[in-house]
PDB file of C-alpha atoms and ligand atoms in Angstrom:
ATOM      1  CA  MET A  67      94.647  81.056 135.431  1.00 32.00           C
ATOM      2  CA  ALA A  68      91.714  83.355 136.023  1.00 34.00           C
ATOM      3  CA  VAL A  69      91.884  86.723 134.360  1.00 34.00           C
ATOM      4  CA  PRO A  70      90.684  89.568 136.568  1.00 37.00           C
ATOM      5  CA  SER A  71      88.572  92.230 134.961  1.00 41.00           C
ATOM      6  CA  PRO A  72      90.915  94.740 133.345  1.00 40.00           C
ATOM      7  CA  GLN A  73      88.265  97.420 133.534  1.00 42.00           C
ATOM      8  CA  GLY A  74      88.643 100.211 136.025  1.00 40.00           C
ATOM      9  CA  GLY A  75      86.637 100.734 139.136  1.00 36.00           C
ATOM     10  CA  THR A  76      86.337  97.165 140.247  1.00 35.00           C
ATOM     11  CA  ALA A  77      89.679  96.481 141.884  1.00 36.00           C
ATOM     12  CA  THR A  78      89.700  95.812 145.573  1.00 34.00           C
ATOM     13  CA  GLY A  79      93.242  97.072 146.012  1.00 36.00           C
ATOM     14  CA  PRO A  80      94.478 100.616 146.547  1.00 40.00           C
ATOM     15  CA  GLY A  81      93.275 103.229 144.126  1.00 42.00           C
ATOM     16  CA  VAL A  82      95.395 105.286 141.812  1.00 43.00           C
ATOM     17  CA  GLN A  83      97.118 108.183 143.506  1.00 47.00           C
ATOM     18  CA  ARG A  84      98.148 110.948 141.158  1.00 46.00           C
ATOM     19  CA  PRO A  85     101.664 112.125 141.935  1.00 48.00           C
ATOM     20  CA  GLU A  86     102.835 115.680 141.952  1.00 48.00           C
ATOM     21  CA  GLY A  87     105.267 116.824 139.308  1.00 51.00           C
ATOM     22  CA  HIS A  88     105.610 116.675 135.552  1.00 63.00           C
ATOM     23  CA  VAL A  89     102.650 115.383 133.594  1.00 72.00           C
ATOM     24  CA  LEU A  90     103.007 114.759 129.903  1.00 86.00           C
ATOM     25  CA  ASN A  91     100.474 116.677 127.837  1.00 89.00           C
ATOM     26  CA  PRO A  92     100.079 115.184 124.346  1.00 92.00           C
ATOM     27  CA  ASN A  93      98.919 118.562 123.079  1.00 89.00           C
ATOM     28  CA  ASP A  94     102.459 119.844 123.645  1.00 91.00           C
ATOM     29  CA  LEU A  95     103.743 117.341 121.076  1.00 95.00           C
ATOM     30  CA  PRO A  96     103.623 117.766 117.286  1.00 95.00           C
ATOM     31  CA  PHE A  97     100.731 116.277 115.359  1.00 96.00           C
ATOM     32  CA  LEU A  98     102.089 113.633 112.964  1.00 97.00           C
ATOM     33  CA  GLY A  99      98.991 112.278 111.250  1.00 97.00           C
ATOM     34  CA  ALA A 100      98.714 108.787 109.759  1.00 98.00           C
ATOM     35  CA  GLY A 101     101.772 106.648 109.168  1.00 98.00           C
ATOM     36  CA  LEU A 102     103.056 103.181 108.411  1.00 98.00           C
ATOM     37  CA  GLY A 103     105.582 100.966 110.129  1.00 98.00           C
ATOM     38  CA  TYR A 104     108.771 100.835 108.074  1.00 97.00           C
ATOM     39  CA  ARG A 105     109.612  97.253 107.090  1.00 96.00           C
ATOM     40  CA  SER A 106     112.396  96.402 104.644  1.00 94.00           C
ATOM     41  CA  PRO A 107     110.238  94.092 102.415  1.00 96.00           C
ATOM     42  CA  ILE A 108     108.102  97.107 101.471  1.00 97.00           C
ATOM     43  CA  HIS A 109     110.955  99.623 101.291  1.00 95.00           C
ATOM     44  CA  ASP A 110     110.473 100.271  97.572  1.00 96.00           C
ATOM     45  CA  GLN A 111     106.714 100.777  97.871  1.00 97.00           C
ATOM     46  CA  ILE A 112     107.175 103.132 100.813  1.00 96.00           C
ATOM     47  CA  THR A 113     109.737 105.275  99.060  1.00 94.00           C
ATOM     48  CA  ALA A 114     107.502 105.411  95.975  1.00 95.00           C
ATOM     49  CA  HIS A 115     104.685 106.946  98.031  1.00 95.00           C
ATOM     50  CA  VAL A 116     106.343 109.792  99.896  1.00 90.00           C
ATOM     51  CA  ASP A 117     103.250 111.965  99.709  1.00 93.00           C
ATOM     52  CA  ASP A 118     100.836 109.297 100.920  1.00 96.00           C
ATOM     53  CA  LEU A 119     102.459 108.630 104.287  1.00 97.00           C
ATOM     54  CA  ASP A 120     102.600 111.334 106.937  1.00 97.00           C
ATOM     55  CA  TRP A 121     105.241 109.602 109.008  1.00 98.00           C
ATOM     56  CA  LEU A 122     107.096 106.336 109.574  1.00 97.00           C
ATOM     57  CA  GLU A 123     107.792 104.293 112.667  1.00 98.00           C
ATOM     58  CA  LEU A 124     111.133 102.463 112.734  1.00 97.00           C
ATOM     59  CA  PHE A 125     112.258  99.616 114.946  1.00 97.00           C
ATOM     60  CA  THR A 126     114.890 101.298 117.096  1.00 96.00           C
ATOM     61  CA  ASP A 127     116.851  98.128 117.685  1.00 94.00           C
ATOM     62  CA  GLN A 128     117.415  97.555 113.963  1.00 95.00           C
ATOM     63  CA  PHE A 129     119.561 100.689 113.928  1.00 96.00           C
ATOM     64  CA  LEU A 130     121.766  99.905 116.947  1.00 95.00           C
ATOM     65  CA  PRO A 131     124.532 100.725 117.186  1.00 95.00           C
ATOM     66  CA  LEU A 132     123.967 103.751 115.009  1.00 95.00           C
ATOM     67  CA  THR A 133     127.064 103.587 112.859  1.00 95.00           C
ATOM     68  CA  GLY A 134     128.025 103.097 109.215  1.00 96.00           C
ATOM     69  CA  GLU A 135     125.318 101.769 106.928  1.00 96.00           C
ATOM     70  CA  ARG A 136     122.682 101.945 109.676  1.00 96.00           C
ATOM     71  CA  ARG A 137     123.297 105.654 110.196  1.00 96.00           C
ATOM     72  CA  GLU A 138     123.201 106.290 106.441  1.00 96.00           C
ATOM     73  CA  ARG A 139     119.933 104.341 106.052  1.00 94.00           C
ATOM     74  CA  LEU A 140     118.374 106.212 108.931  1.00 96.00           C
ATOM     75  CA  GLY A 141     119.441 109.483 107.375  1.00 96.00           C
ATOM     76  CA  ARG A 142     117.841 108.607 104.032  1.00 94.00           C
ATOM     77  CA  LEU A 143     114.544 107.658 105.647  1.00 93.00           C
ATOM     78  CA  SER A 144     114.375 110.678 107.906  1.00 95.00           C
ATOM     79  CA  ALA A 145     115.080 112.966 104.951  1.00 94.00           C
ATOM     80  CA  GLY A 146     111.711 111.960 103.511  1.00 89.00           C
ATOM     81  CA  TRP A 147     109.502 111.586 106.540  1.00 91.00           C
ATOM     82  CA  ARG A 148     109.148 112.389 110.168  1.00 95.00           C
ATOM     83  CA  CYS A 149     110.380 109.145 111.761  1.00 97.00           C
ATOM     84  CA  VAL A 150     109.703 107.891 115.274  1.00 98.00           C
ATOM     85  CA  PRO A 151     111.705 105.053 116.877  1.00 98.00           C
ATOM     86  CA  HIS A 152     109.807 102.129 118.423  1.00 97.00           C
ATOM     87  CA  GLY A 153     111.823  99.799 120.634  1.00 94.00           C
ATOM     88  CA  LEU A 154     111.585  96.125 121.454  1.00 89.00           C
ATOM     89  CA  GLU A 155     114.396  95.704 123.975  1.00 85.00           C
ATOM     90  CA  LEU A 156     113.843  98.195 126.783  1.00 88.00           C
ATOM     91  CA  SER A 157     112.155  95.619 129.039  1.00 85.00           C
ATOM     92  CA  VAL A 158     110.959  98.399 131.274  1.00 85.00           C
ATOM     93  CA  GLY A 159     109.401  95.860 133.632  1.00 83.00           C
ATOM     94  CA  GLY A 160     112.448  93.621 133.743  1.00 85.00           C
ATOM     95  CA  ASP A 161     115.012  93.101 136.431  1.00 75.00           C
ATOM     96  CA  ALA A 162     118.077  93.849 134.333  1.00 67.00           C
ATOM     97  CA  ARG A 163     120.815  96.005 135.701  1.00 60.00           C
ATOM     98  CA  GLU A 164     120.517  99.627 134.684  1.00 62.00           C
ATOM     99  CA  ASP A 165     121.729  99.596 131.116  1.00 68.00           C
ATOM    100  CA  ASP A 166     123.017 103.049 130.338  1.00 80.00           C
ATOM    101  CA  GLY A 167     124.779 101.700 127.254  1.00 88.00           C
ATOM    102  CA  TYR A 168     121.469 100.681 125.671  1.00 90.00           C
ATOM    103  CA  LEU A 169     119.816 103.969 126.583  1.00 93.00           C
ATOM    104  CA  ASP A 170     122.816 105.859 125.186  1.00 95.00           C
ATOM    105  CA  GLN A 171     122.305 104.075 121.876  1.00 95.00           C
ATOM    106  CA  VAL A 172     118.564 104.752 121.860  1.00 95.00           C
ATOM    107  CA  ALA A 173     119.265 108.405 122.598  1.00 97.00           C
ATOM    108  CA  LYS A 174     121.523 108.598 119.542  1.00 97.00           C
ATOM    109  CA  VAL A 175     118.730 107.317 117.302  1.00 97.00           C
ATOM    110  CA  VAL A 176     116.226 109.710 118.852  1.00 97.00           C
ATOM    111  CA  ALA A 177     118.639 112.612 118.368  1.00 97.00           C
ATOM    112  CA  ALA A 178     119.493 111.637 114.783  1.00 97.00           C
ATOM    113  CA  LEU A 179     115.788 111.603 113.933  1.00 97.00           C
ATOM    114  CA  ASP A 180     114.985 114.626 116.089  1.00 96.00           C
ATOM    115  CA  ALA A 181     112.065 112.403 117.099  1.00 97.00           C
ATOM    116  CA  PRO A 182     109.262 114.016 119.110  1.00 97.00           C
ATOM    117  CA  TRP A 183     108.987 110.867 121.243  1.00 98.00           C
ATOM    118  CA  PHE A 184     110.209 107.271 121.468  1.00 97.00           C
ATOM    119  CA  SER A 185     108.316 104.188 122.529  1.00 97.00           C
ATOM    120  CA  ASP A 186     108.609 100.655 123.864  1.00 95.00           C
ATOM    121  CA  HIS A 187     106.380  98.074 125.532  1.00 94.00           C
ATOM    122  CA  LEU A 188     104.803  97.891 128.966  1.00 94.00           C
ATOM    123  CA  CYS A 189     106.068  94.430 129.805  1.00 84.00           C
ATOM    124  CA  PHE A 190     109.231  92.582 130.631  1.00 80.00           C
ATOM    125  CA  SER A 191     111.294  90.690 128.102  1.00 81.00           C
ATOM    126  CA  ASP A 192     114.243  89.598 130.201  1.00 80.00           C
ATOM    127  CA  ALA A 193     114.662  87.842 133.505  1.00 77.00           C
ATOM    128  CA  GLY A 194     117.832  87.280 135.454  1.00 75.00           C
ATOM    129  CA  GLY A 195     119.827  88.693 132.555  1.00 74.00           C
ATOM    130  CA  VAL A 196     118.297  86.257 130.060  1.00 76.00           C
ATOM    131  CA  ARG A 197     116.345  87.489 127.046  1.00 77.00           C
ATOM    132  CA  LEU A 198     112.966  85.758 126.880  1.00 76.00           C
ATOM    133  CA  GLY A 199     112.387  86.432 123.192  1.00 73.00           C
ATOM    134  CA  HIS A 200     108.827  87.621 123.796  1.00 78.00           C
ATOM    135  CA  PHE A 201     106.864  90.198 125.750  1.00 86.00           C
ATOM    136  CA  ALA A 202     105.734  88.892 129.132  1.00 85.00           C
ATOM    137  CA  PRO A 203     102.925  90.507 131.130  1.00 88.00           C
ATOM    138  CA  LEU A 204     103.571  92.155 134.466  1.00 88.00           C
ATOM    139  CA  PRO A 205     101.576  91.560 137.627  1.00 92.00           C
ATOM    140  CA  TRP A 206      98.935  94.251 138.020  1.00 94.00           C
ATOM    141  CA  THR A 207     100.124  95.367 141.439  1.00 96.00           C
ATOM    142  CA  ARG A 208     100.830  98.833 142.739  1.00 96.00           C
ATOM    143  CA  GLU A 209     104.279  97.680 143.819  1.00 95.00           C
ATOM    144  CA  ALA A 210     105.119  96.518 140.301  1.00 94.00           C
ATOM    145  CA  ALA A 211     103.611  99.646 138.749  1.00 96.00           C
ATOM    146  CA  LEU A 212     105.758 101.927 140.889  1.00 96.00           C
ATOM    147  CA  ARG A 213     108.899  99.932 140.098  1.00 94.00           C
ATOM    148  CA  VAL A 214     108.155 100.050 136.370  1.00 94.00           C
ATOM    149  CA  ALA A 215     107.365 103.759 136.602  1.00 95.00           C
ATOM    150  CA  GLU A 216     110.741 104.421 138.205  1.00 93.00           C
ATOM    151  CA  ARG A 217     112.526 102.587 135.392  1.00 92.00           C
ATOM    152  CA  ALA A 218     110.405 104.343 132.757  1.00 94.00           C
ATOM    153  CA  ARG A 219     111.072 107.752 134.256  1.00 94.00           C
ATOM    154  CA  ARG A 220     114.775 106.995 134.329  1.00 92.00           C
ATOM    155  CA  ALA A 221     114.749 105.903 130.660  1.00 93.00           C
ATOM    156  CA  GLN A 222     112.822 109.003 129.662  1.00 94.00           C
ATOM    157  CA  ASP A 223     115.182 111.284 131.552  1.00 94.00           C
ATOM    158  CA  HIS A 224     118.229 109.539 130.101  1.00 93.00           C
ATOM    159  CA  VAL A 225     117.027 109.804 126.488  1.00 94.00           C
ATOM    160  CA  GLY A 226     115.679 113.294 126.974  1.00 95.00           C
ATOM    161  CA  ARG A 227     112.438 112.918 125.016  1.00 96.00           C
ATOM    162  CA  PRO A 228     108.959 111.749 126.021  1.00 97.00           C
ATOM    163  CA  LEU A 229     108.633 107.988 126.372  1.00 97.00           C
ATOM    164  CA  LEU A 230     105.426 106.235 125.348  1.00 97.00           C
ATOM    165  CA  LEU A 231     104.649 102.799 126.747  1.00 97.00           C
ATOM    166  CA  GLU A 232     102.552 100.392 124.689  1.00 97.00           C
ATOM    167  CA  ASN A 233      99.944  97.985 126.071  1.00 97.00           C
ATOM    168  CA  ILE A 234     100.644  94.392 125.057  1.00 95.00           C
ATOM    169  CA  THR A 235      98.572  91.287 124.391  1.00 94.00           C
ATOM    170  CA  TYR A 236      98.813  88.473 126.905  1.00 94.00           C
ATOM    171  CA  GLU A 237      98.030  84.788 126.949  1.00 91.00           C
ATOM    172  CA  PHE A 238      97.333  84.865 130.659  1.00 90.00           C
ATOM    173  CA  SER A 239      97.221  87.395 133.458  1.00 89.00           C
ATOM    174  CA  LEU A 240      99.247  87.318 136.660  1.00 90.00           C
ATOM    175  CA  GLY A 241      96.478  89.274 138.377  1.00 88.00           C
ATOM    176  CA  GLY A 242      97.180  91.665 141.241  1.00 92.00           C
ATOM    177  CA  ASP A 243      95.614  94.257 143.497  1.00 96.00           C
ATOM    178  CA  LEU A 244      94.899  96.612 140.573  1.00 96.00           C
ATOM    179  CA  THR A 245      92.886  96.226 137.416  1.00 96.00           C
ATOM    180  CA  GLU A 246      94.894  96.385 134.200  1.00 96.00           C
ATOM    181  CA  ALA A 247      93.548  99.887 133.582  1.00 97.00           C
ATOM    182  CA  GLN A 248      94.611 101.019 137.062  1.00 97.00           C
ATOM    183  CA  PHE A 249      98.018  99.421 136.562  1.00 96.00           C
ATOM    184  CA  ILE A 250      98.516 101.362 133.323  1.00 97.00           C
ATOM    185  CA  GLU A 251      97.352 104.593 134.937  1.00 97.00           C
ATOM    186  CA  THR A 252      99.639 104.152 137.925  1.00 97.00           C
ATOM    187  CA  VAL A 253     102.637 103.548 135.678  1.00 96.00           C
ATOM    188  CA  VAL A 254     102.131 106.538 133.378  1.00 96.00           C
ATOM    189  CA  ASP A 255     101.162 108.902 136.188  1.00 95.00           C
ATOM    190  CA  ASN A 256     104.207 108.058 138.269  1.00 95.00           C
ATOM    191  CA  ALA A 257     106.579 107.900 135.306  1.00 96.00           C
ATOM    192  CA  GLY A 258     105.327 111.128 133.763  1.00 96.00           C
ATOM    193  CA  CYS A 259     105.290 109.342 130.413  1.00 96.00           C
ATOM    194  CA  GLY A 260     102.656 108.836 127.725  1.00 97.00           C
ATOM    195  CA  LEU A 261     100.738 105.949 126.242  1.00 97.00           C
ATOM    196  CA  LEU A 262     101.084 104.278 122.900  1.00 98.00           C
ATOM    197  CA  LEU A 263      97.677 102.654 122.785  1.00 98.00           C
ATOM    198  CA  ASP A 264      97.649  99.580 120.578  1.00 98.00           C
ATOM    199  CA  VAL A 265      93.953  99.386 119.787  1.00 98.00           C
ATOM    200  CA  THR A 266      94.292  95.984 118.167  1.00 98.00           C
ATOM    201  CA  ASN A 267      95.896  94.667 121.346  1.00 97.00           C
ATOM    202  CA  VAL A 268      92.909  95.912 123.343  1.00 98.00           C
ATOM    203  CA  HIS A 269      90.528  94.210 120.911  1.00 98.00           C
ATOM    204  CA  THR A 270      92.579  91.010 120.974  1.00 97.00           C
ATOM    205  CA  ASN A 271      92.677  90.857 124.770  1.00 97.00           C
ATOM    206  CA  ALA A 272      88.971  91.700 124.995  1.00 97.00           C
ATOM    207  CA  VAL A 273      88.059  88.820 122.666  1.00 96.00           C
ATOM    208  CA  ASN A 274      90.456  86.314 124.209  1.00 96.00           C
ATOM    209  CA  HIS A 275      89.715  87.158 127.832  1.00 96.00           C
ATOM    210  CA  GLY A 276      86.066  88.076 127.552  1.00 96.00           C
ATOM    211  CA  PHE A 277      85.909  91.709 128.611  1.00 97.00           C
ATOM    212  CA  ASP A 278      84.367  94.793 127.050  1.00 98.00           C
ATOM    213  CA  ALA A 279      86.898  96.756 124.985  1.00 98.00           C
ATOM    214  CA  VAL A 280      85.026 100.058 125.189  1.00 98.00           C
ATOM    215  CA  ALA A 281      84.758  99.824 128.971  1.00 98.00           C
ATOM    216  CA  PHE A 282      88.493  99.170 129.112  1.00 98.00           C
ATOM    217  CA  LEU A 283      89.226 102.193 126.916  1.00 98.00           C
ATOM    218  CA  ASP A 284      87.022 104.370 129.107  1.00 97.00           C
ATOM    219  CA  ALA A 285      88.927 103.195 132.192  1.00 97.00           C
ATOM    220  CA  ILE A 286      92.472 103.982 131.043  1.00 97.00           C
ATOM    221  CA  PRO A 287      93.911 107.527 131.118  1.00 96.00           C
ATOM    222  CA  LEU A 288      92.965 108.529 127.576  1.00 96.00           C
ATOM    223  CA  GLU A 289      94.339 112.014 128.210  1.00 95.00           C
ATOM    224  CA  ARG A 290      97.808 110.456 128.138  1.00 96.00           C
ATOM    225  CA  VAL A 291      97.402 108.701 124.779  1.00 97.00           C
ATOM    226  CA  VAL A 292      99.805 110.212 122.262  1.00 97.00           C
ATOM    227  CA  GLN A 293      99.867 107.550 119.562  1.00 98.00           C
ATOM    228  CA  LEU A 294      97.818 104.593 118.370  1.00 98.00           C
ATOM    229  CA  HIS A 295      98.810 101.329 116.747  1.00 98.00           C
ATOM    230  CA  VAL A 296      96.419  99.378 114.552  1.00 98.00           C
ATOM    231  CA  ALA A 297      97.033  96.007 112.934  1.00 98.00           C
ATOM    232  CA  GLY A 298      95.216  92.899 111.815  1.00 97.00           C
ATOM    233  CA  GLY A 299      95.589  89.422 113.258  1.00 95.00           C
ATOM    234  CA  ARG A 300      93.964  86.077 112.663  1.00 94.00           C
ATOM    235  CA  ARG A 301      91.616  83.826 114.556  1.00 93.00           C
ATOM    236  CA  VAL A 302      92.871  80.341 115.471  1.00 93.00           C
ATOM    237  CA  ASP A 303      90.728  77.926 117.487  1.00 90.00           C
ATOM    238  CA  GLY A 304      88.499  80.759 118.610  1.00 88.00           C
ATOM    239  CA  ARG A 305      91.342  82.946 119.837  1.00 94.00           C
ATOM    240  CA  LEU A 306      92.790  86.016 118.168  1.00 95.00           C
ATOM    241  CA  LEU A 307      96.493  86.009 117.365  1.00 94.00           C
ATOM    242  CA  ASP A 308      98.346  89.314 117.278  1.00 92.00           C
ATOM    243  CA  SER A 309     100.033  88.380 114.006  1.00 94.00           C
ATOM    244  CA  HIS A 310     100.120  91.721 112.155  1.00 96.00           C
ATOM    245  CA  ASP A 311      99.581  89.912 108.867  1.00 95.00           C
ATOM    246  CA  SER A 312      96.083  90.852 107.751  1.00 96.00           C
ATOM    247  CA  PRO A 313      93.914  93.959 107.265  1.00 97.00           C
ATOM    248  CA  VAL A 314      92.821  95.954 110.283  1.00 98.00           C
ATOM    249  CA  PRO A 315      89.346  94.618 111.211  1.00 97.00           C
ATOM    250  CA  GLU A 316      86.343  96.908 111.316  1.00 98.00           C
ATOM    251  CA  GLU A 317      85.882  96.307 115.052  1.00 98.00           C
ATOM    252  CA  VAL A 318      89.286  97.883 115.627  1.00 98.00           C
ATOM    253  CA  TRP A 319      88.474 100.906 113.477  1.00 98.00           C
ATOM    254  CA  GLU A 320      85.322 101.439 115.541  1.00 98.00           C
ATOM    255  CA  LEU A 321      87.453 101.423 118.702  1.00 98.00           C
ATOM    256  CA  VAL A 322      89.855 103.866 117.038  1.00 98.00           C
ATOM    257  CA  ASP A 323      86.966 106.248 116.425  1.00 97.00           C
ATOM    258  CA  HIS A 324      85.957 105.880 120.076  1.00 97.00           C
ATOM    259  CA  VAL A 325      89.482 106.835 121.181  1.00 97.00           C
ATOM    260  CA  THR A 326      90.100 109.695 118.762  1.00 97.00           C
ATOM    261  CA  ALA A 327      86.840 111.288 119.885  1.00 96.00           C
ATOM    262  CA  ARG A 328      88.157 111.368 123.450  1.00 95.00           C
ATOM    263  CA  ALA A 329      91.964 111.422 123.395  1.00 95.00           C
ATOM    264  CA  PRO A 330      94.495 113.981 122.113  1.00 94.00           C
ATOM    265  CA  VAL A 331      96.006 111.490 119.665  1.00 97.00           C
ATOM    266  CA  ARG A 332      98.979 112.908 117.749  1.00 97.00           C
ATOM    267  CA  GLY A 333      99.469 110.041 115.347  1.00 98.00           C
ATOM    268  CA  ILE A 334      98.098 106.691 114.199  1.00 98.00           C
ATOM    269  CA  LEU A 335     100.430 104.018 112.891  1.00 98.00           C
ATOM    270  CA  VAL A 336      99.424 101.039 110.759  1.00 98.00           C
ATOM    271  CA  GLU A 337     101.504  97.952 111.578  1.00 98.00           C
ATOM    272  CA  ARG A 338     101.936  95.184 109.011  1.00 97.00           C
ATOM    273  CA  ASP A 339     104.782  92.762 109.644  1.00 95.00           C
ATOM    274  CA  ASP A 340     104.056  89.848 107.330  1.00 94.00           C
ATOM    275  CA  LEU A 341     101.983  88.710 104.344  1.00 96.00           C
ATOM    276  CA  PHE A 342     102.303  92.109 102.736  1.00 96.00           C
ATOM    277  CA  PRO A 343      99.591  92.647 100.123  1.00 96.00           C
ATOM    278  CA  ALA A 344     100.625  92.565  96.465  1.00 94.00           C
ATOM    279  CA  ASP A 345      98.709  95.793  96.072  1.00 96.00           C
ATOM    280  CA  PHE A 346     100.383  98.427  98.253  1.00 97.00           C
ATOM    281  CA  GLY A 347      97.202 100.424  97.838  1.00 97.00           C
ATOM    282  CA  GLU A 348      95.629  98.201 100.491  1.00 97.00           C
ATOM    283  CA  LEU A 349      98.048  99.512 103.101  1.00 98.00           C
ATOM    284  CA  LEU A 350      97.668 103.054 101.808  1.00 98.00           C
ATOM    285  CA  GLY A 351      93.920 102.626 102.204  1.00 98.00           C
ATOM    286  CA  GLU A 352      94.393 101.725 105.859  1.00 98.00           C
ATOM    287  CA  VAL A 353      96.633 104.742 106.366  1.00 98.00           C
ATOM    288  CA  GLY A 354      93.914 106.836 104.742  1.00 98.00           C
ATOM    289  CA  ARG A 355      91.314 105.335 107.062  1.00 98.00           C
ATOM    290  CA  ALA A 356      93.518 106.304 110.011  1.00 98.00           C
ATOM    291  CA  ARG A 357      93.824 109.838 108.631  1.00 97.00           C
ATOM    292  CA  SER A 358      90.050 110.061 108.402  1.00 96.00           C
ATOM    293  CA  ALA A 359      89.727 108.972 112.033  1.00 97.00           C
ATOM    294  CA  LEU A 360      92.036 111.798 113.072  1.00 96.00           C
ATOM    295  CA  ALA A 361      90.281 114.335 110.878  1.00 93.00           C
ATOM    296  CA  GLY A 362      86.925 113.260 112.253  1.00 76.00           C
ATOM    297  CA  ALA A 363      88.163 113.855 115.767  1.00 74.00           C
ATOM    298  CA  GLY A 364      87.899 117.621 115.455  1.00 50.00           C
ATOM    299  CA  GLY A 365      90.039 118.946 112.636  1.00 38.00           C
ATOM    300  CA  VAL A 366      93.329 118.428 114.433  1.00 42.00           C
ATOM    301  CA  THR A 367      95.046 117.759 111.103  1.00 40.00           C
ATOM    302  CA  ALA A 368      95.353 121.514 110.722  1.00 35.00           C
ATOM    303  CA  GLY A 369      98.373 121.331 112.988  1.00 38.00           C
ATOM    304  CA  ARG A 370     100.106 118.508 111.178  1.00 37.00           C
ATOM    305  CA  ASP A 371     103.857 118.592 111.506  1.00 43.00           C
ATOM    306  CA  ARG A 372     105.234 117.293 108.238  1.00 38.00           C
ATOM    307  CA  ARG A 373     108.723 117.172 106.801  1.00 41.00           C
TER     308      ARG A 373
HETATM  309 FE1  FE2 B 620     101.700  97.596 118.514  1.00 69.65          FE
END
């Protein structure tokens, strides 16, 4: 299937119309600094380096429902760091019935952490009530964007904290009357939410689908980017896999510098999900590189909110 240009300004469909009403301003949110995704295989190394990590990101769904041992574990982690919950199950682009029970549970985690924001993915992961087990891309249409925005706004209102939506990687595009950048802008503008910009996902899509990553970054609403993700993948048969099991490549760091020079980023999070290095210092080095990117963006670390 052909992949339309995801860069802005080339779509033939309707342009982005900015709605009236609440607009999330990342500068109103606390500055977190550079953090690491909490994963149980590196629990001991993380807890041994309290002073080297500004914050942690937790998988929301691993703490649902928030009772018993899960609540105690969450309490121990949040006693040491500012923690932000990152979800996998919202399926904001899905067709599931409104699931207040799930949002109630997410809200409990957000409240227990006193998290400044919560996040999930700009995709759908269920269809007809069936879990797909992966993130599926949405059609880049204004109709779809407005429907997703309505669901995102509802989730944000229900939980009561700012919601960030994360751009995903995709094997193929469904196309539509918008570019990908316009689709993203239409969603966040109409939802009044923010962006979790996964810079590695941008790089991965740019390589696999043959577009210019910098042009894409310049086309999305950078003023709505609150948080970044960075990770490393691997190349298989000429394509990049979003495997989160290797060091963050230099090309991604260069894109990070491009973003932090232009966006009010409040935190960068290093994701490593597998093949953890024997030397935890490698991950700490990546967190340090992220901290440098934030510091180089204009001294915003002065406002760091640290527990
Ligand atoms: Fe990510």
